[in-house]
mmCIF file of C-alpha atoms and ligand atoms in Angstrom:
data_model
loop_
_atom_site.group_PDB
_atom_site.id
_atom_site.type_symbol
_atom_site.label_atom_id
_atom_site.label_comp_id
_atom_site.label_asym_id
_atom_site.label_seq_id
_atom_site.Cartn_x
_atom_site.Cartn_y
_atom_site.Cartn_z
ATOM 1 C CA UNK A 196 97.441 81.569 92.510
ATOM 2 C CA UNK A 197 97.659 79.188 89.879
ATOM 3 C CA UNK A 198 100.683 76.234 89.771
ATOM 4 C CA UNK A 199 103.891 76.895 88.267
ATOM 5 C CA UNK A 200 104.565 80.523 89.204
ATOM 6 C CA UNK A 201 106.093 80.042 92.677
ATOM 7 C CA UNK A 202 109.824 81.789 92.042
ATOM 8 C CA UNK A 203 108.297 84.209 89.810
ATOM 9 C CA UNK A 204 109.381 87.532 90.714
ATOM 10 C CA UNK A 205 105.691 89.135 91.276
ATOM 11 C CA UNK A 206 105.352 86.546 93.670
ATOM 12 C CA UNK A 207 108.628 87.126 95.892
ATOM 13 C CA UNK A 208 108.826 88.278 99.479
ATOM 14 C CA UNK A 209 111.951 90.071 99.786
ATOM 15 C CA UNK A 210 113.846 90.166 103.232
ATOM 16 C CA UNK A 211 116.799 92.088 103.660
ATOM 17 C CA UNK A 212 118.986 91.633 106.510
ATOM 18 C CA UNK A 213 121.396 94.849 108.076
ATOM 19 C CA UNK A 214 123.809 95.358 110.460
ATOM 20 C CA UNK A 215 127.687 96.230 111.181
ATOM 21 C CA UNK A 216 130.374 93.558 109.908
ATOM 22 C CA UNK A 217 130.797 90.765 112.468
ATOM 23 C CA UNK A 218 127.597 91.025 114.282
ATOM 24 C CA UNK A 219 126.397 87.253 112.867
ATOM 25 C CA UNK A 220 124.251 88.402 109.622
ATOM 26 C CA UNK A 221 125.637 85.887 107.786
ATOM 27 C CA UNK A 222 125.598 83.435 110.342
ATOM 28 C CA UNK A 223 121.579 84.236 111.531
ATOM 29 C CA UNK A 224 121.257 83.836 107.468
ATOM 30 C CA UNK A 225 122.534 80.431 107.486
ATOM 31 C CA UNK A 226 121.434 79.022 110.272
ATOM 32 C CA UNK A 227 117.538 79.802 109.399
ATOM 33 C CA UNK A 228 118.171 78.607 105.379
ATOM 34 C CA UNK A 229 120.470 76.080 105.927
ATOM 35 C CA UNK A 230 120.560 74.851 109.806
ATOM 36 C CA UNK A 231 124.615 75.192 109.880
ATOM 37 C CA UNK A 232 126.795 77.332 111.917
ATOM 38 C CA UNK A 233 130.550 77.565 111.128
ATOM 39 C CA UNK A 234 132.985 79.925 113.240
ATOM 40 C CA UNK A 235 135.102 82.664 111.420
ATOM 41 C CA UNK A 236 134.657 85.758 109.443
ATOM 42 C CA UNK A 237 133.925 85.687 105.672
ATOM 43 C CA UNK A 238 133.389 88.765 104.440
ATOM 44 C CA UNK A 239 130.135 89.222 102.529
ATOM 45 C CA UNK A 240 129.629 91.501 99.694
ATOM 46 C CA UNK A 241 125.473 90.307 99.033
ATOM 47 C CA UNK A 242 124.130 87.062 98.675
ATOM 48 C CA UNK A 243 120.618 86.149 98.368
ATOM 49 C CA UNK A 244 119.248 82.720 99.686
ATOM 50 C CA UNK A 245 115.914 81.277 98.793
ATOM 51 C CA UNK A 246 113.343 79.359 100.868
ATOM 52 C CA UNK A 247 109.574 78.028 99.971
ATOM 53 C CA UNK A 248 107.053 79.281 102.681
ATOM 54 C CA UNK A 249 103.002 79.763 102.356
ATOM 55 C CA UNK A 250 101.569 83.038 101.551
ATOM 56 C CA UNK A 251 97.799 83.595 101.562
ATOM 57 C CA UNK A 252 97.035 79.726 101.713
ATOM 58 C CA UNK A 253 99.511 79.104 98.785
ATOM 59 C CA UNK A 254 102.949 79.401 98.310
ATOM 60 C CA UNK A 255 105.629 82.305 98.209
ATOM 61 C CA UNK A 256 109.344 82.571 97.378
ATOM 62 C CA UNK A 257 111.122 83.907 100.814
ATOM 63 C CA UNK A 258 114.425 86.186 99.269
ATOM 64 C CA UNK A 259 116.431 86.559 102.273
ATOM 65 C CA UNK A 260 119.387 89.086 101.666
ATOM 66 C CA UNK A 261 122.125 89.361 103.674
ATOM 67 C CA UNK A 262 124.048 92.498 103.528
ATOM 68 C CA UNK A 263 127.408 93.509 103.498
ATOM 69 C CA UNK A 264 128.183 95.503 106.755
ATOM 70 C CA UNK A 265 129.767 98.641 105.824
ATOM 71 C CA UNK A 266 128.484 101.130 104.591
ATOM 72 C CA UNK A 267 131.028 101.368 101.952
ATOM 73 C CA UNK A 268 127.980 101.607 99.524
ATOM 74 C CA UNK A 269 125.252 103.985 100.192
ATOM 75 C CA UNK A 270 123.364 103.589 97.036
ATOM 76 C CA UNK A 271 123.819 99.486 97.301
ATOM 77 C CA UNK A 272 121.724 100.319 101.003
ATOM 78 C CA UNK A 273 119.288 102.511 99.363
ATOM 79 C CA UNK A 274 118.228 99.544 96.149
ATOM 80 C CA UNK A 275 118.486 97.067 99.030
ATOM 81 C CA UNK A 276 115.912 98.908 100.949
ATOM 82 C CA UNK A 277 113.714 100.280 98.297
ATOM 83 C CA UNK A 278 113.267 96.310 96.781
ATOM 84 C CA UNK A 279 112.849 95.045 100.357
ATOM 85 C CA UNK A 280 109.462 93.875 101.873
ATOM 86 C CA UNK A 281 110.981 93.354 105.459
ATOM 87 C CA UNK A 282 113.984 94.121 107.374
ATOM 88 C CA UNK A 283 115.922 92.232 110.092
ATOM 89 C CA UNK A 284 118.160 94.745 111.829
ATOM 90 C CA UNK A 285 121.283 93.175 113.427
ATOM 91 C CA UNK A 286 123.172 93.989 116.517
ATOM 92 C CA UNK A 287 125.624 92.066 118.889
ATOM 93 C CA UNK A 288 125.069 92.047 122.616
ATOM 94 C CA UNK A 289 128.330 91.971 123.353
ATOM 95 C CA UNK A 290 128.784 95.037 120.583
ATOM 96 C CA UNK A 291 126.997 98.720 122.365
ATOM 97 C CA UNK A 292 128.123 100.551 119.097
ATOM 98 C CA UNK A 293 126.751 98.125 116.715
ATOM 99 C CA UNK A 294 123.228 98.644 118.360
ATOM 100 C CA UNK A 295 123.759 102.605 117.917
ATOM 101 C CA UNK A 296 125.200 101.848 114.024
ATOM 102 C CA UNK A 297 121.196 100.618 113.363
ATOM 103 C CA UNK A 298 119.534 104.145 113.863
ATOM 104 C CA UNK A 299 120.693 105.419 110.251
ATOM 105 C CA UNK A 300 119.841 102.292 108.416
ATOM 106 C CA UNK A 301 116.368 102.240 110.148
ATOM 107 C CA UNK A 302 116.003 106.214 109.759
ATOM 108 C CA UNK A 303 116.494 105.318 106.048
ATOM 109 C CA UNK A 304 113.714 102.452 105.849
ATOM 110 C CA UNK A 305 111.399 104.672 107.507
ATOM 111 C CA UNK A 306 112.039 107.546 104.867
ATOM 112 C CA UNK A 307 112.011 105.194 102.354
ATOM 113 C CA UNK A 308 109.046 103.391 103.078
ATOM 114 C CA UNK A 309 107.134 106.408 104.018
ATOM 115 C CA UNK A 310 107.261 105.841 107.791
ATOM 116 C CA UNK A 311 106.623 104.481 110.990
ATOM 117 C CA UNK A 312 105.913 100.636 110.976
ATOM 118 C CA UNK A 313 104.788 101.061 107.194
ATOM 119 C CA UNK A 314 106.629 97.346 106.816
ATOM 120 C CA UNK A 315 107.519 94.997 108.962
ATOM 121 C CA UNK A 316 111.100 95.035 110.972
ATOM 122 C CA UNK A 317 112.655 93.188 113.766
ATOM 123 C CA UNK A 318 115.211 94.234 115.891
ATOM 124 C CA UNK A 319 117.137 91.239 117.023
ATOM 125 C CA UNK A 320 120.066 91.513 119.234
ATOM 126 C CA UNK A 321 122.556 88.452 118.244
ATOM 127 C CA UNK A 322 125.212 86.307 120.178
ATOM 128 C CA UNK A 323 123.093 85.870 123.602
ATOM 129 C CA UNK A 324 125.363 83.287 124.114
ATOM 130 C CA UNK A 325 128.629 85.347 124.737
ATOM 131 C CA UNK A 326 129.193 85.835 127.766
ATOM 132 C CA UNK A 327 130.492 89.811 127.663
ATOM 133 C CA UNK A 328 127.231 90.949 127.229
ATOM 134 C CA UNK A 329 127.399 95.294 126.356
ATOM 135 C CA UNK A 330 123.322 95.891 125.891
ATOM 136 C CA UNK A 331 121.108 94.778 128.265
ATOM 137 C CA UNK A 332 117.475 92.905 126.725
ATOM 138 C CA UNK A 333 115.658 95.803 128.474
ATOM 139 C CA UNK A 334 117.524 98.236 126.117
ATOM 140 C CA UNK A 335 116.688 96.382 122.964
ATOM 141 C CA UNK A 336 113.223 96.314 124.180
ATOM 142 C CA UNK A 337 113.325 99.705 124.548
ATOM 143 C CA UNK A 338 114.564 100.839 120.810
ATOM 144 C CA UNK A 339 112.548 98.138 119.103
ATOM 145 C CA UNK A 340 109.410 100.340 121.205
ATOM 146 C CA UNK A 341 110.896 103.377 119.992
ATOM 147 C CA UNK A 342 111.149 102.255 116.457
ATOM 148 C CA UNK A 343 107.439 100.491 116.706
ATOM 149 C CA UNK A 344 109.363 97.100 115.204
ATOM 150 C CA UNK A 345 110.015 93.577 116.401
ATOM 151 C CA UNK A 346 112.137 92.512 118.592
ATOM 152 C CA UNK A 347 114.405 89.532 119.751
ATOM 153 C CA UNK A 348 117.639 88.423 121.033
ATOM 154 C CA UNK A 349 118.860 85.107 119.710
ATOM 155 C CA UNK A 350 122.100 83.068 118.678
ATOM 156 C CA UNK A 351 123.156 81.900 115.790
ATOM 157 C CA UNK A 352 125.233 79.389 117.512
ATOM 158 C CA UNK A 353 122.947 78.013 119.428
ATOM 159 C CA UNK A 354 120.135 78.430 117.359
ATOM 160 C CA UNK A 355 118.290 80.188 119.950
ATOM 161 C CA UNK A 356 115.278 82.342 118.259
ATOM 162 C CA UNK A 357 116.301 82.087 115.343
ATOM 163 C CA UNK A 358 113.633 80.746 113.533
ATOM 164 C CA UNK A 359 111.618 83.279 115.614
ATOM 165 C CA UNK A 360 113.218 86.255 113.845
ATOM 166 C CA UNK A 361 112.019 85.717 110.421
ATOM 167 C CA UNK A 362 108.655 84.124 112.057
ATOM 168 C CA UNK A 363 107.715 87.442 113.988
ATOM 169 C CA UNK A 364 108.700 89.223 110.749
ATOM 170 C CA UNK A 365 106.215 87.263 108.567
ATOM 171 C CA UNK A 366 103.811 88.066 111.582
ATOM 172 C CA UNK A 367 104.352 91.687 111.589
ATOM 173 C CA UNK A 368 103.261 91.458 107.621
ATOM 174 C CA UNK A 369 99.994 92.730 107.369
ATOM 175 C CA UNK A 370 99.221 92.718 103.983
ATOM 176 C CA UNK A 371 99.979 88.786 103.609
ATOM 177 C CA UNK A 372 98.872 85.951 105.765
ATOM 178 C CA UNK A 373 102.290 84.130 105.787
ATOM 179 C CA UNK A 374 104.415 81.557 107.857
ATOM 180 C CA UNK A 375 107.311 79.216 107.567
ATOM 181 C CA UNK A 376 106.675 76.706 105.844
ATOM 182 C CA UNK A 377 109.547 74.449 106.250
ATOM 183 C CA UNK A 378 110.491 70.512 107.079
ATOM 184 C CA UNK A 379 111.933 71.675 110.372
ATOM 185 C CA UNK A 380 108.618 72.391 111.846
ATOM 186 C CA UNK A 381 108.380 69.396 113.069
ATOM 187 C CA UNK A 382 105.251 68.775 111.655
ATOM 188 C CA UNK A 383 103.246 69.278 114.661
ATOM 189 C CA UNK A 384 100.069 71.290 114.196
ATOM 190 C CA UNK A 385 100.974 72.341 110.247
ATOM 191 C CA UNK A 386 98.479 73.508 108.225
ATOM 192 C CA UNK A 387 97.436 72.136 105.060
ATOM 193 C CA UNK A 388 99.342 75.125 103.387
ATOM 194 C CA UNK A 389 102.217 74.323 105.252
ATOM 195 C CA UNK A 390 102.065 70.596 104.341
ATOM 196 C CA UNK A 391 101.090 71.610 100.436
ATOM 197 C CA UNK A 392 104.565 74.210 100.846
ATOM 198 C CA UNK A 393 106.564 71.302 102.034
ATOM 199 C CA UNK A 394 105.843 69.104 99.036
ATOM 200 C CA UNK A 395 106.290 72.559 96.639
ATOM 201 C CA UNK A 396 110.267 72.625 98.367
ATOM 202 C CA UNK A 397 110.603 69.327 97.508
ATOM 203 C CA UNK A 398 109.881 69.743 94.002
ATOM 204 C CA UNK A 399 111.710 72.818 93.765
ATOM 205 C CA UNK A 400 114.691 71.414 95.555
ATOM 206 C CA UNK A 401 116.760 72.235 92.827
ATOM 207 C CA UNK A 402 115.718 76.145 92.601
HETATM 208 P P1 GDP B 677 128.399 89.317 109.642
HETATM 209 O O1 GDP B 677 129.588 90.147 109.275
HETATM 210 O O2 GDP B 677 127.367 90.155 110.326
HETATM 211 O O3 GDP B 677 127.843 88.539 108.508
HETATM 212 O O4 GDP B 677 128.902 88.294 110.761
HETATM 213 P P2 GDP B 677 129.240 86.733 110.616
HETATM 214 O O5 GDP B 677 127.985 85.950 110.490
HETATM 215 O O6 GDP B 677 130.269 86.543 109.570
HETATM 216 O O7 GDP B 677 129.831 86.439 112.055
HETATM 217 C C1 GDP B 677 130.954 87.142 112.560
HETATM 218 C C2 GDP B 677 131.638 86.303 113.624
HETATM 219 O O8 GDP B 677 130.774 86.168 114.761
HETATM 220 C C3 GDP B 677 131.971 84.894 113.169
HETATM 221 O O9 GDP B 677 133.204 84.527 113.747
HETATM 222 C C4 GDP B 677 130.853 84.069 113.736
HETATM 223 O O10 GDP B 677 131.248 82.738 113.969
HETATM 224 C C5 GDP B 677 130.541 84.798 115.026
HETATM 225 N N1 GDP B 677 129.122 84.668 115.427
HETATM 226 C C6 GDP B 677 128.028 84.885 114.670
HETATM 227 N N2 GDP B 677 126.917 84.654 115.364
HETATM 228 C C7 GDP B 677 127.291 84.292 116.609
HETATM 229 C C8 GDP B 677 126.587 83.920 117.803
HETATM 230 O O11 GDP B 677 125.368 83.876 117.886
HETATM 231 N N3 GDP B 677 127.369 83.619 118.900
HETATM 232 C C9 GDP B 677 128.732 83.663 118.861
HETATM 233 N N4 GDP B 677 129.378 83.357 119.993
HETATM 234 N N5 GDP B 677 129.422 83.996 117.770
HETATM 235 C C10 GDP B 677 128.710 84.314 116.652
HETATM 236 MG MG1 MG B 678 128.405 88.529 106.508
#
């Protein structure tokens, strides 16, 4: 890939993040793009955050979406999911119902995307650190091997697996070599893509 086209569209990898209102979309989003965590609800309609990461030994554009949770509007669900290259399916461990409100948005990716682990998905299972825990791990395990996808539980509060989530997804993409790319791996053990990434974010700071 030659310089100058990172951000182009063509170039995009296009995560889209689901799940019921209040089960920490927003907050997983944020705390992987921007390392904060703040407490309280804001509503979220769609926003779109953007993060450098190497792709095939260059450098990619990482869209992460983060949905609204109702499913106020169907055909918003449907472009979201047609445009996506990934999903990240939400659900609160202290929330049983929000696990069961996944099966019809992951039903639809599968139609869409013309089945079965056809792209990658992970399953992750949010708020670990609440103490009124409704869904065991062993039941998450056992969707995310129904559904063939992903799967982790993490915090956005505590940060816990959070980077993991959109690392596993990258993993699970098998038509791209990718991985994060970003200044908060430490920079133990990075690759010379990773290193070559870093410098492209810096550049692109103001994108
Ligand atoms: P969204 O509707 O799915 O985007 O949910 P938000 O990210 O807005 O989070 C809903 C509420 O849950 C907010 O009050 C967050 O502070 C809280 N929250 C999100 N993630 C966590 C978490 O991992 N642990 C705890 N204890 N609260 C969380
Ligand atoms: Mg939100």
């Amino acid at each position: 890939m030659p310089n100058g086209v990172v951000g182009q569209d063509a170039n995009d990898y296009r995560v889209v993040v689901f799940g019921s209102a209040g089960v920490g979309k927003s907050s997983i989003v944020q705390q992987f793009v921007e390392g904060t965590y703040r407490e309280g609800y804001v509503p979220t309609i769609e926003d779109t955050y953007r993060k450098v990461i190497s792709s095939n030994k260059s450098v990619c554009t990482l869209q992460v979406t983060d949905t609204t949770g109702s499913h106020q509007f169907p055909a918003m669900q449907k472009l979201s999911i047609q445009k996506g290259h990934a999903f990240v399916l939400i659900y609160a461990v202290n929330n049983k119902q929000s696990l069961s409100d996944l099966k019809p948005i992951y039903d639809e990716i599968v139609d869409l995307k013309g089945g079965k682990a056809m792209v990658p998905v992970v399953l992750v299972g949010n708020k670990v650190d609440c103490p009124d825990r409704e869904v065991l791990e062993a039941e998450g395990h056992r969707i995310a091997g129904q559904w063939d996808c992903g799967y982790l539980e993490a915090s956005a509060k505590t940060k816990y697996n959070v980077q993991d989530v959109f690392e596993q997804l990258l993993l699970l993409e098998k038509r791209r070599e990718m991985s994060l790319a970003t200044s908060s791996a430490k920079g133990k053990g990075k690759s010379k893509a990773a290193r070559r990434a870093d410098g492209i974010k810096n550049k692109c700071s103001l994108m």
